[in-house]
Coordinates of C-alpha atoms in Angstrom, one line a residue:
X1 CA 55.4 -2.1 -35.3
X2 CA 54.9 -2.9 -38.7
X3 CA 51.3 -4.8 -39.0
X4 CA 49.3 -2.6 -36.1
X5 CA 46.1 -3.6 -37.7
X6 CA 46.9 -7.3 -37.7
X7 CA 47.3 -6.9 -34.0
X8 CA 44.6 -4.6 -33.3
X9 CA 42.2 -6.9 -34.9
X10 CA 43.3 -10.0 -32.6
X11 CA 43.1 -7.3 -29.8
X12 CA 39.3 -7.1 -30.5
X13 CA 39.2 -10.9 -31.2
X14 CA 40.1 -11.4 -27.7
X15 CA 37.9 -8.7 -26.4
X16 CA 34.5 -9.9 -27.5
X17 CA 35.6 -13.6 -26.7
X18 CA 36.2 -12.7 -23.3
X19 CA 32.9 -10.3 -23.2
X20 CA 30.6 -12.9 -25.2
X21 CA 31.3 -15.1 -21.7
X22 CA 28.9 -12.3 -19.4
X23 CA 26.9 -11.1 -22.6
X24 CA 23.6 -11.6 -20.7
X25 CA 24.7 -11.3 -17.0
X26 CA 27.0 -8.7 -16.7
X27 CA 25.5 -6.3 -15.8
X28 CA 22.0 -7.0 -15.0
X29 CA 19.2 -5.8 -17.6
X30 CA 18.7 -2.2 -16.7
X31 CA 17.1 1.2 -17.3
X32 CA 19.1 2.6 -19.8
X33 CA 19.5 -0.5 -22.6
X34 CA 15.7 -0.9 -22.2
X35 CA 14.5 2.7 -22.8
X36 CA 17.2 3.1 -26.2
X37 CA 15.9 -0.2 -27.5
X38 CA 12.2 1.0 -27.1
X39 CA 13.3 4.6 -28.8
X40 CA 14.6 2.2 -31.6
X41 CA 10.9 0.4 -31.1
X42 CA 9.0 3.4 -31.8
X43 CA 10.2 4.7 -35.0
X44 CA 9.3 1.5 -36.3
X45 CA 6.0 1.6 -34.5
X46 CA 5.0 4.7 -34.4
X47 CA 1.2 4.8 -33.5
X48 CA 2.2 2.9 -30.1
X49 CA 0.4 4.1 -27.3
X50 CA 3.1 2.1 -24.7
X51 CA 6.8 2.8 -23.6
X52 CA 9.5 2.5 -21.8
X53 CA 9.7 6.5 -21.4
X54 CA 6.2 7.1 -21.0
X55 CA 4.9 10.8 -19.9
X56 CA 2.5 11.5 -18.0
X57 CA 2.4 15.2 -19.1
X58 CA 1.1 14.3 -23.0
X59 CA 0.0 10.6 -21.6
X60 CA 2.0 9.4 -24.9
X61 CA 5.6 7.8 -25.4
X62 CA 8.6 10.1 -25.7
X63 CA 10.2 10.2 -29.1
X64 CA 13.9 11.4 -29.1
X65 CA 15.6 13.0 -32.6
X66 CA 18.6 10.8 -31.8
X67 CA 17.2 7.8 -33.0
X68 CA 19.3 6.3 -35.4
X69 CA 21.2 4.0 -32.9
X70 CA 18.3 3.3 -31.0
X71 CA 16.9 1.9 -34.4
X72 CA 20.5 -0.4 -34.6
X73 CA 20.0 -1.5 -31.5
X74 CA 16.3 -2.3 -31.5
X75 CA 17.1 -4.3 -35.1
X76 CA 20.0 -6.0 -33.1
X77 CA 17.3 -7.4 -30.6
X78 CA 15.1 -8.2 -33.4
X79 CA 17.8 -10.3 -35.5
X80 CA 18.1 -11.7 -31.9
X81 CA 14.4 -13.2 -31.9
X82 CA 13.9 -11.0 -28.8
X83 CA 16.5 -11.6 -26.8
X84 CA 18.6 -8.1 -25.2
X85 CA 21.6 -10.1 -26.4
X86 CA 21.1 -8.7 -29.8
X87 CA 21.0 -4.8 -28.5
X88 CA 24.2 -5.8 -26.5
X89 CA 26.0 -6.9 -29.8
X90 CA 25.2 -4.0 -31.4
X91 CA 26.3 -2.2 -28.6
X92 CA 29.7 -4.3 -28.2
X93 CA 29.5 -3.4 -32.1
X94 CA 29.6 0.0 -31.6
X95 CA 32.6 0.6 -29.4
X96 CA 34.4 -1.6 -31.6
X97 CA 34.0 1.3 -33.8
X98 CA 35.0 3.3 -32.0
X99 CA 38.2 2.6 -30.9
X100 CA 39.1 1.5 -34.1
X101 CA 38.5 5.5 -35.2
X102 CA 40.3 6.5 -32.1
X103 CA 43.1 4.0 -33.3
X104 CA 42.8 5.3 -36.8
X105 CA 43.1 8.9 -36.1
X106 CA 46.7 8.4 -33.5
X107 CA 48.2 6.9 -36.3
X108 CA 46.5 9.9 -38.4
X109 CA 48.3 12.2 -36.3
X110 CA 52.1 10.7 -36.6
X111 CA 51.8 8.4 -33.1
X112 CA 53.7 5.7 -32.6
X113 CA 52.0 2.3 -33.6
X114 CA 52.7 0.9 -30.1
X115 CA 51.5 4.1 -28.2
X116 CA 48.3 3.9 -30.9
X117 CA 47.6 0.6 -29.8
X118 CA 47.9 1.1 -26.0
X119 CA 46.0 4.3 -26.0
X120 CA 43.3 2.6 -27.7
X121 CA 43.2 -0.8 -26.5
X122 CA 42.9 0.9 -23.0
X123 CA 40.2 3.3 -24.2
X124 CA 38.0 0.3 -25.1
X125 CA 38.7 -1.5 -21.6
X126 CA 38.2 1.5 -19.9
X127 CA 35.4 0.8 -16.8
X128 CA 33.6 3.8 -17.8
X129 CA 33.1 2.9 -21.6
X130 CA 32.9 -1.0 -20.9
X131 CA 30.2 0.0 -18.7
X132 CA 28.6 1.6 -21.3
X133 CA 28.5 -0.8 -23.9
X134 CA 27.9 -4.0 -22.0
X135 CA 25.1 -2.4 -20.7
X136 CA 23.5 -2.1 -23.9
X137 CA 24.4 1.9 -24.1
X138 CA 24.5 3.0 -27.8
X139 CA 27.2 5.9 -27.1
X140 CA 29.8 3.8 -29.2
X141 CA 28.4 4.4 -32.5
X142 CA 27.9 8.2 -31.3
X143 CA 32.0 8.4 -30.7
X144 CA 32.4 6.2 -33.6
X145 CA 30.9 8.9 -35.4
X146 CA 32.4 11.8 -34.0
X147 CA 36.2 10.1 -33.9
X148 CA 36.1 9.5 -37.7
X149 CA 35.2 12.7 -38.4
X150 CA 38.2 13.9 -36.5
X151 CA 40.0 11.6 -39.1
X152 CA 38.8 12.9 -41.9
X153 CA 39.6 16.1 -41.4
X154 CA 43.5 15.1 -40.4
X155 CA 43.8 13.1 -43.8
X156 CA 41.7 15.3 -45.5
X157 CA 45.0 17.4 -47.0
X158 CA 46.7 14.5 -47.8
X159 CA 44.9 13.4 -50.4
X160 CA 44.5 15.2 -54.4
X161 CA 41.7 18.0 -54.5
X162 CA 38.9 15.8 -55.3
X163 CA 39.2 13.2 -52.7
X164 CA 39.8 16.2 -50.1
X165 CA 36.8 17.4 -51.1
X166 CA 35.6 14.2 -50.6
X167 CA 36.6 13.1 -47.2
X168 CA 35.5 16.9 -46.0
X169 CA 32.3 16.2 -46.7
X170 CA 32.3 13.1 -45.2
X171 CA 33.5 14.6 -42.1
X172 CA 31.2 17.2 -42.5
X173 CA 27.8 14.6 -42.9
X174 CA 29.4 12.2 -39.9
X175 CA 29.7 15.2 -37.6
X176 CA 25.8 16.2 -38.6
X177 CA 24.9 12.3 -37.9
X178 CA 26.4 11.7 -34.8
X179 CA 23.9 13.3 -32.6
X180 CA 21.5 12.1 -34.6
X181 CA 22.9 8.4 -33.3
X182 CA 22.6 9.6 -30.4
X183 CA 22.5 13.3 -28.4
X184 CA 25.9 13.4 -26.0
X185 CA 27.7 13.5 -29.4
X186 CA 27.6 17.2 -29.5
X187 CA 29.6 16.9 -26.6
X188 CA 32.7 16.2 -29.0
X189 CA 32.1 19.0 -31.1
X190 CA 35.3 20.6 -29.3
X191 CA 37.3 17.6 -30.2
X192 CA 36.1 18.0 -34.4
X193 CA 37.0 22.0 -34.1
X194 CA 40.8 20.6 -32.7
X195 CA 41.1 19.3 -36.3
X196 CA 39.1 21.3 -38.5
X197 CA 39.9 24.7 -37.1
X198 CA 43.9 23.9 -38.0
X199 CA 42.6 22.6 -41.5
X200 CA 41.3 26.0 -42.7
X201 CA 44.1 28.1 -40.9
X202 CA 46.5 25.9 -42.7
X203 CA 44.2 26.1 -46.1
X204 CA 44.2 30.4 -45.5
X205 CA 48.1 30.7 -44.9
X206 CA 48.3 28.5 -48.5
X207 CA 45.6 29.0 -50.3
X208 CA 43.9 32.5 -49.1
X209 CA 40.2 32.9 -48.2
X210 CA 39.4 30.8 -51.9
X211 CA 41.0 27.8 -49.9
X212 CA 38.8 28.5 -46.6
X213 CA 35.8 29.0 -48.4
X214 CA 36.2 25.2 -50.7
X215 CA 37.5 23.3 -47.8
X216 CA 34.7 25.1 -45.4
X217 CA 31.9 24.5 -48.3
X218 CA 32.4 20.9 -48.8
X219 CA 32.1 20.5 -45.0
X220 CA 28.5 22.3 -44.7
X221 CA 27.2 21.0 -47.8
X222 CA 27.9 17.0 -46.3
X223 CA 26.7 18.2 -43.4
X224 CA 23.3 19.5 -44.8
X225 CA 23.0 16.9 -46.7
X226 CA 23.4 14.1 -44.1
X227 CA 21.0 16.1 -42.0
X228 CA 18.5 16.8 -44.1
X229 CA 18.8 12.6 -45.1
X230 CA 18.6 11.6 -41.3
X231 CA 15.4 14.0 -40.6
X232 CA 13.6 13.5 -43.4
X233 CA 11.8 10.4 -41.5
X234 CA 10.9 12.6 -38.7
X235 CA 9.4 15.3 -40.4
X236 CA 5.9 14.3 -40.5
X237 CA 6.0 14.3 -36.3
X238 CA 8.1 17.3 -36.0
X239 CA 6.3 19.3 -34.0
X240 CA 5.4 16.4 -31.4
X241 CA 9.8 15.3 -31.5
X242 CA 9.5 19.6 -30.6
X243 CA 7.8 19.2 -27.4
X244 CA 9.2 15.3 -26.3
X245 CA 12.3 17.0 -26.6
X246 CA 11.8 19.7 -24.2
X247 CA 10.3 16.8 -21.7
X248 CA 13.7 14.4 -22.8
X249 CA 16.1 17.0 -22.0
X250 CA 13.9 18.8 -18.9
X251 CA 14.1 14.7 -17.3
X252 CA 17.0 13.4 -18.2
X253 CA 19.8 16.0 -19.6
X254 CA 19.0 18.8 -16.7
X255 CA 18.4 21.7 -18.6
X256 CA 16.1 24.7 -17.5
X257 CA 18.2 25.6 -14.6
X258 CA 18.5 29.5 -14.0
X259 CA 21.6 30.9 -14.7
X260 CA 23.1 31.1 -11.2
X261 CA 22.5 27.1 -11.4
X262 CA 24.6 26.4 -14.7
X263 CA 27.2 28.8 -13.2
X264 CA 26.8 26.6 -10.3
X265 CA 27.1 23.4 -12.1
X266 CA 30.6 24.9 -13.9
X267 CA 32.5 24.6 -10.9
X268 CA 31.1 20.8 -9.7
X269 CA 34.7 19.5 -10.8
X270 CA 34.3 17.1 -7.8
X271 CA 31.4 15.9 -9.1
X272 CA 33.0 14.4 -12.8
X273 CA 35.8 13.5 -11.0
X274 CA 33.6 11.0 -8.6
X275 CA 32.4 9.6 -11.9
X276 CA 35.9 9.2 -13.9
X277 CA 37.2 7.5 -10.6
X278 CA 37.2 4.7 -12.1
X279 CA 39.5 5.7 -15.0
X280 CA 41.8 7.0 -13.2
X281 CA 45.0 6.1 -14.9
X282 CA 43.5 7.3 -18.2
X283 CA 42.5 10.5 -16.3
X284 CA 46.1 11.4 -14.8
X285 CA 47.7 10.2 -17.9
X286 CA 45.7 12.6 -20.2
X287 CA 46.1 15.4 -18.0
X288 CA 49.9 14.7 -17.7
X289 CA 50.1 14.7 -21.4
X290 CA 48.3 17.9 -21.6
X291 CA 50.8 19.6 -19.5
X292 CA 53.9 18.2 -20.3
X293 CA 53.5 18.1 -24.3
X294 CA 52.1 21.6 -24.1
X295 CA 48.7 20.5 -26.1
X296 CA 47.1 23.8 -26.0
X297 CA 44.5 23.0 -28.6
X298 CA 43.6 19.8 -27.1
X299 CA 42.9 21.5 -23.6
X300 CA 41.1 24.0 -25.1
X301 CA 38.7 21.0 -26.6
X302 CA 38.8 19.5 -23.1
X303 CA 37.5 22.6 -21.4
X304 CA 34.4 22.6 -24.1
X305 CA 34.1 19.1 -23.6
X306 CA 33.8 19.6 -19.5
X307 CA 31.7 22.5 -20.2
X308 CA 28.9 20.9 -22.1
X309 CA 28.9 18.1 -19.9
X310 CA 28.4 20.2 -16.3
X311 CA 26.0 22.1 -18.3
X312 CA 23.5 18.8 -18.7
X313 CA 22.9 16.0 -15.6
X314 CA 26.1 14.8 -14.4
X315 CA 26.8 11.0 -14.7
X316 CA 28.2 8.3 -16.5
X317 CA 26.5 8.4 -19.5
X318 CA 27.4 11.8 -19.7
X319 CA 31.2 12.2 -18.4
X320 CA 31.8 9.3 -20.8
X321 CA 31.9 11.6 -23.2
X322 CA 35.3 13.3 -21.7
X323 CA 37.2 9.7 -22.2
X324 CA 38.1 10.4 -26.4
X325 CA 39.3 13.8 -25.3
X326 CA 41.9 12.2 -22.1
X327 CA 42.8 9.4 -24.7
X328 CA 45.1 11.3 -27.4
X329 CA 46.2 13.5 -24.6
X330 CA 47.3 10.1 -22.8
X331 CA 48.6 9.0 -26.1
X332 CA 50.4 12.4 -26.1
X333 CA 52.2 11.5 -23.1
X334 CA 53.6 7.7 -23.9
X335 CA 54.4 8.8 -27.6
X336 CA 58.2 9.1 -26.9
X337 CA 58.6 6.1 -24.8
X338 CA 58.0 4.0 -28.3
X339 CA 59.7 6.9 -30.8
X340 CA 63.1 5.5 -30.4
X341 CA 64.6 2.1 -28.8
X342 CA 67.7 3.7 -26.9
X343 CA 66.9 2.8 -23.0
X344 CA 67.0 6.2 -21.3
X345 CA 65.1 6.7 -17.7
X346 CA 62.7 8.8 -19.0
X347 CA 61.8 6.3 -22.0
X348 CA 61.3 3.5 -19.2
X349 CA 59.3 5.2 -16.7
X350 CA 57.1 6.3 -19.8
X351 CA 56.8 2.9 -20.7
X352 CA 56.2 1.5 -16.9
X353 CA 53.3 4.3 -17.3
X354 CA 51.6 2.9 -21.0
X355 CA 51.6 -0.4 -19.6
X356 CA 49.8 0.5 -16.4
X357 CA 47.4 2.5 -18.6
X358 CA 46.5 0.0 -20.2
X359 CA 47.6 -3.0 -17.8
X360 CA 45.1 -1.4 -15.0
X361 CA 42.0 -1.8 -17.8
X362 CA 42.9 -4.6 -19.0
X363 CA 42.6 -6.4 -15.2
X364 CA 39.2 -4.6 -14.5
X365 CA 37.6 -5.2 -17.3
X366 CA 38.5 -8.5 -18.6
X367 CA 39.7 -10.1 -15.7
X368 CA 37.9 -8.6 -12.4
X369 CA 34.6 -7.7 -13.6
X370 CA 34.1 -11.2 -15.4
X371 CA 35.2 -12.8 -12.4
X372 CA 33.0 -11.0 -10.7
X373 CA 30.1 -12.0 -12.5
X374 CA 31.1 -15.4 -12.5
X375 CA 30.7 -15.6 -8.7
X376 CA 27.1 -14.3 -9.0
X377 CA 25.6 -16.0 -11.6
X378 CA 23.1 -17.0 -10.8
X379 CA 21.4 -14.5 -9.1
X380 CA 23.0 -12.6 -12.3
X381 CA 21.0 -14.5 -14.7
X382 CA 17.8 -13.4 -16.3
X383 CA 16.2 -16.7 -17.0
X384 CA 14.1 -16.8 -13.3
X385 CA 12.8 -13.3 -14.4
X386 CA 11.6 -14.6 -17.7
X387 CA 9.8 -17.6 -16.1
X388 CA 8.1 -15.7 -13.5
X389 CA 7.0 -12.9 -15.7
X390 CA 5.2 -16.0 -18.3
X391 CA 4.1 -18.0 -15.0
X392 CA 2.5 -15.0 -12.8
X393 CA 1.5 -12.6 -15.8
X394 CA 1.5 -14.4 -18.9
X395 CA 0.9 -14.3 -22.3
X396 CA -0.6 -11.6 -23.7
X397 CA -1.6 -8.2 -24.6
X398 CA -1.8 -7.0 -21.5
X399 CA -1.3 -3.7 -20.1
X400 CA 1.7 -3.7 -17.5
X401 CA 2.8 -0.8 -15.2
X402 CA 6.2 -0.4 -14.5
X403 CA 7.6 1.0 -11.8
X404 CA 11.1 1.9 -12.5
X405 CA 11.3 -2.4 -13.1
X406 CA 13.0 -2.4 -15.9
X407 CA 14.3 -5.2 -16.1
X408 CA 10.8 -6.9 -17.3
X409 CA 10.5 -5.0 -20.5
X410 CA 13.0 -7.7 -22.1
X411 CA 10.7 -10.8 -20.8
X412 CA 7.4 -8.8 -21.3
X413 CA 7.9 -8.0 -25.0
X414 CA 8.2 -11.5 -26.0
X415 CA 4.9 -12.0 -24.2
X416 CA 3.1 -9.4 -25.9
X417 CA 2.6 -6.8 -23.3
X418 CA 2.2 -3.6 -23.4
X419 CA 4.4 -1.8 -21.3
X420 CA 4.5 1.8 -19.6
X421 CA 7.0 3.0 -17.8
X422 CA 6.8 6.8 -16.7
X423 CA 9.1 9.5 -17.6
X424 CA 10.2 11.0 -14.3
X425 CA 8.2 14.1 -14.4
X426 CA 7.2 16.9 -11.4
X427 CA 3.0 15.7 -11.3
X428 CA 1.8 17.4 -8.5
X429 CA 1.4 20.8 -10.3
X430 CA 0.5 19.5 -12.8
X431 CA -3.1 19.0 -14.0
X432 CA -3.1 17.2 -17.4
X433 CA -0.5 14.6 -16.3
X434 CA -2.2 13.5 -12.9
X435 CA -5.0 13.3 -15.4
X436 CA -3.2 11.1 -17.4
X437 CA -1.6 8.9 -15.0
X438 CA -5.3 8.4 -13.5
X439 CA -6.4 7.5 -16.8
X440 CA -3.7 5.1 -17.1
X441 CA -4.2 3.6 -13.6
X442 CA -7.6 2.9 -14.6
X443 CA -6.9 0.7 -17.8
X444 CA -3.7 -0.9 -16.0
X445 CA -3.7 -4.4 -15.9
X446 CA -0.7 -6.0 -13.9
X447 CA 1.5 -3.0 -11.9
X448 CA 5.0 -4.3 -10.9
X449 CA 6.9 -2.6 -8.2
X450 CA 10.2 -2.7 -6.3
X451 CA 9.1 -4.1 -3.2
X452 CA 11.1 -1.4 -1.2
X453 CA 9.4 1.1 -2.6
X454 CA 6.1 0.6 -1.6
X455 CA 4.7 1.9 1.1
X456 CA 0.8 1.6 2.7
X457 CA -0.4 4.4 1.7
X458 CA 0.2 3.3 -2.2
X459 CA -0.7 0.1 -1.6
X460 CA -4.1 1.6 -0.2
X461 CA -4.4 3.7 -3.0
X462 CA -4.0 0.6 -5.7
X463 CA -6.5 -1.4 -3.9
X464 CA -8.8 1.5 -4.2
X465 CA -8.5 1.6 -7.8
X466 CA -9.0 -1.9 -8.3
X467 CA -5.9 -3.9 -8.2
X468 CA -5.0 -6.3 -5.7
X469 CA -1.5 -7.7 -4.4
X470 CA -0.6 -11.0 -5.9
X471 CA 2.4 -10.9 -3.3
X472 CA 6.3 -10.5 -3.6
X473 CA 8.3 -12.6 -5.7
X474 CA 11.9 -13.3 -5.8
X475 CA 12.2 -14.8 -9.8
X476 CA 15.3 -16.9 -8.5
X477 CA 13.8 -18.2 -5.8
X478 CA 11.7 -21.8 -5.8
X479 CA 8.2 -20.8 -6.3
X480 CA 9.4 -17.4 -6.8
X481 CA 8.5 -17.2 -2.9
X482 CA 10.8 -15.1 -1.1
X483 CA 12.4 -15.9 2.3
X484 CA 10.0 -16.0 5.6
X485 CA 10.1 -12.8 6.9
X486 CA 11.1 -9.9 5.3
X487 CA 12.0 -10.2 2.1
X488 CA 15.4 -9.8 1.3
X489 CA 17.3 -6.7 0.3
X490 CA 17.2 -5.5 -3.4
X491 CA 18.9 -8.0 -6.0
X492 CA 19.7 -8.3 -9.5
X493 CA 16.4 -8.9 -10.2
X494 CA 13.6 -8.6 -7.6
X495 CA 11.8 -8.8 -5.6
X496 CA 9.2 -7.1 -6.7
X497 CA 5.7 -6.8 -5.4
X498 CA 3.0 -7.1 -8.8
X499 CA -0.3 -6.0 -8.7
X500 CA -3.2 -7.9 -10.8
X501 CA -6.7 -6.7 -11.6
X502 CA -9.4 -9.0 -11.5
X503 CA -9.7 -11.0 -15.0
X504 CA -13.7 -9.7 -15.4
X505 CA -12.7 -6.0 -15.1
X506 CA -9.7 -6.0 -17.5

């Protein structure tokens, strides 16, 4: 193949055409897109008192470290004039990114274009990661990150002294930055060791410790330097990103179990393997290429990839992160079907295998799941939320409670609220955030709920405080009125039972 990135280029072309078709709809606005755009929010905001990850415990908003793709993101829904199509771009962006590094670094490591290509093209399609970025994630720019690093560091011997030094430190300041654009990146740390650790053995059989020690320098010094760059904005709130962190990672990475749980956690194979079900082919073909190309080194980085995931909560945000180890092992494993054109068996079935690799993401992703959201439409679309939440609400600076309802931070922004979400916190033992939350409950203007979740003895304990039931609404409904009856089961959007207090006590 003699023009790969011509190819690779249309490849994309294709991708965001077919993608820029469900920007909005697929899938619904959700949890995690909103809460990384409102990190982005706050470092340009700082002295906000609202979030999307509000805690109850220091009743003020979480600020994570990782903020420098929350910041993209948040400036791709600015450039947007509000809209979460923005934050989606950047995130579409992002994975862009990073397959291109992933591409980059196969043909870095003496792959065959056409294997390259596949591997990639069906990393980028694969369900986990397209759910990722089309739902506004920003781990694309954290692998982008991460992958060109790994580049670096394979090219980084090719070149003469000064541009080795060079790309090393490079390598060194992307692999200080990733986690910085966001915090699963250290979960790739195993996959940058697979090509640095071989650098400075190779530099020591050659060189002797004078070559460890350059090679080794100008990787920590572009690593201190990007670091101590990227922090230097957070500085002035360290010690408050200090103790958000411990509240971040206690909620949502599941850290501060005992040690008989993370032993525990070691062994929940079954557990990551429900969540790369999905991705199966890529799965089996990684592991296949493990084994039967004898990548030692590469298993090795698997096993601290795995590691560091079961260590933190296990889901798809997380075991995401184990996709750019299975990919160049998968790559591994179709390399000789494209190495030579003589027809033998073994070349064929190989080939049968790369095209099902990528064949199989190539029909979920750009054929099934659009399809998919073509049928649902318009339940799928957010313009009924948007209506109801300027037609029952309204305009202005109002103080809104949400109650894991997401999906209103995109309209509400727009409107000028003022938004709180909680951070999923343990209250009940804890005096200064049921302080808090009563404090909050008694400044709360409008509270929105899922309507399933709401039972009498909350509703009792809202009226009590003040606020009173404006009803259940269905945004995509005429009138916004649900069906008689019961209303109907949870939908893309709704319903959701919102909570007003009266105009003279706000």
């Amino acid at each position: 193949m003699r023009h790969p990135w011509r190819l690779w280029t249309g490849l994309l072309a294709l991708v965001l055409a077919v993608h820029l078709l469900t920007l909005t709809t697929s899938p619904p606005l959700w949890q995690d897109e909103v809460q990384q755009v409102d990190f982005g929010r706050l470092v340009l905001e700082p002295e906000s008192a609202w979030s999307a990850k509000w805690s109850p415990t220091t009743g003020r908003p979480i600020r994570v470290w990782s903020y420098v793709a929350p910041l993209v993101h948040e400036a791709g829904y600015r450039l947007a004039g509000g809209s979460p199509a923005g934050s989606r771009l950047a995130a579409l962006l992002g994975a862009f990114l990073a397959a291109s590094a992933l591409l980059a670094w196969l043909l870095a490591r003496r792959l065959p274009a056409a294997a390259a290509l596949m591997t990639a093209l069906a990393f980028l399609l694969d369900p986990l990661m397209v759910k990722s970025y089309k739902g506004g994630r920003v781990d694309g720019w954290a692998m982008a990150a991460a992958l060109a690093a790994c580049l670096l560091l394979r090219r980084a011997d090719e070149a003469p002294p000064y541009r080795s030094q060079a790309r090393l430190a490079l390598a060194g300041a992307l692999t200080a930055l990733a986690p910085l654009l966001w915090q699963s990146a250290v979960i790739l740390y195993p996959l940058i060791l697979l090509e640095l650790i071989p650098l400075l053995h190779g530099a020591l059989r050659r060189e002797g410790p004078a070559g460890v020690t350059r090679r080794l320098g100008a990787f920590a010094g572009g690593s201190l330097l990007a670091a101590l760059v990227a922090l230097l904005p957070l500085l002035p709130t360290a010690a408050m990103l200090i103790e958000d962190a411990r509240l971040f990672l206690a909620s949502s990475a599941g850290t501060g179990a005992p040690l008989q749980g993370l032993l525990r956690r070691l062994l929940r194979v079954d557990d990551v393997a429900g969540v790369l079900l999905p991705s199966a082919p890529l799965v089996l073909a990684g592991l296949a290429g493990l084994l039967v190309r004898r990548a030692g080194g590469m298993a090795l980085a698997l096993l601290g990839g795995y590691v560091l995931v079961s260590l933190t909560l296990i889901y798809s945000g997380r075991v995401l992160y184990l996709l750019p180890y299975l990919a160049p092992a998968a790559a591994l494993l179709i390399a000789p079907a494209f190495e030579s054109p003589a027809a033998t068996t073994t070349r064929r079935g190989l080939r049968l295998a790369a095209l099902g690799l990528t064949g199989w993401a190539v029909a979920v992703s750009l054929v099934a799941r659009p399809l998919l959201t073509f049928r649902q439409a318009d339940a799928r679309d957010p313009a009924g939320l948007y209506r109801m939440s300027r037609e029952v609400i309204g305009e202005g600076p109002h103080r809104v409670y949400l109650d894991r309802t997401f999906p209103l931070y995109f309209p509400g922004r727009p409107l000028g609220w003022h938004l709180y979400a909680p951070n999923w916190e343990i209250v009940g033992n804890n005096p200064a955030a049921r302080r808090h939350l009563t404090e909050l409950f008694d400044r709360i203007d409008f509270a929105v709920f899922e309507h399933d979740r709401l039972g009498k003895t909350a509703d009792s304990s809202l009226r009590a405080i003040g606020l009173t039931s404006l009803g259940t609404f269905c945004p995509h409904a005429a009138g916004y009125a649900c069906p008689e009856g019961a209303p109907p089961p949870p939908l893309a959007y709704g319903p959701y039972t919102i909570y007003a207090r009266a105009k003279e006590h706000r």
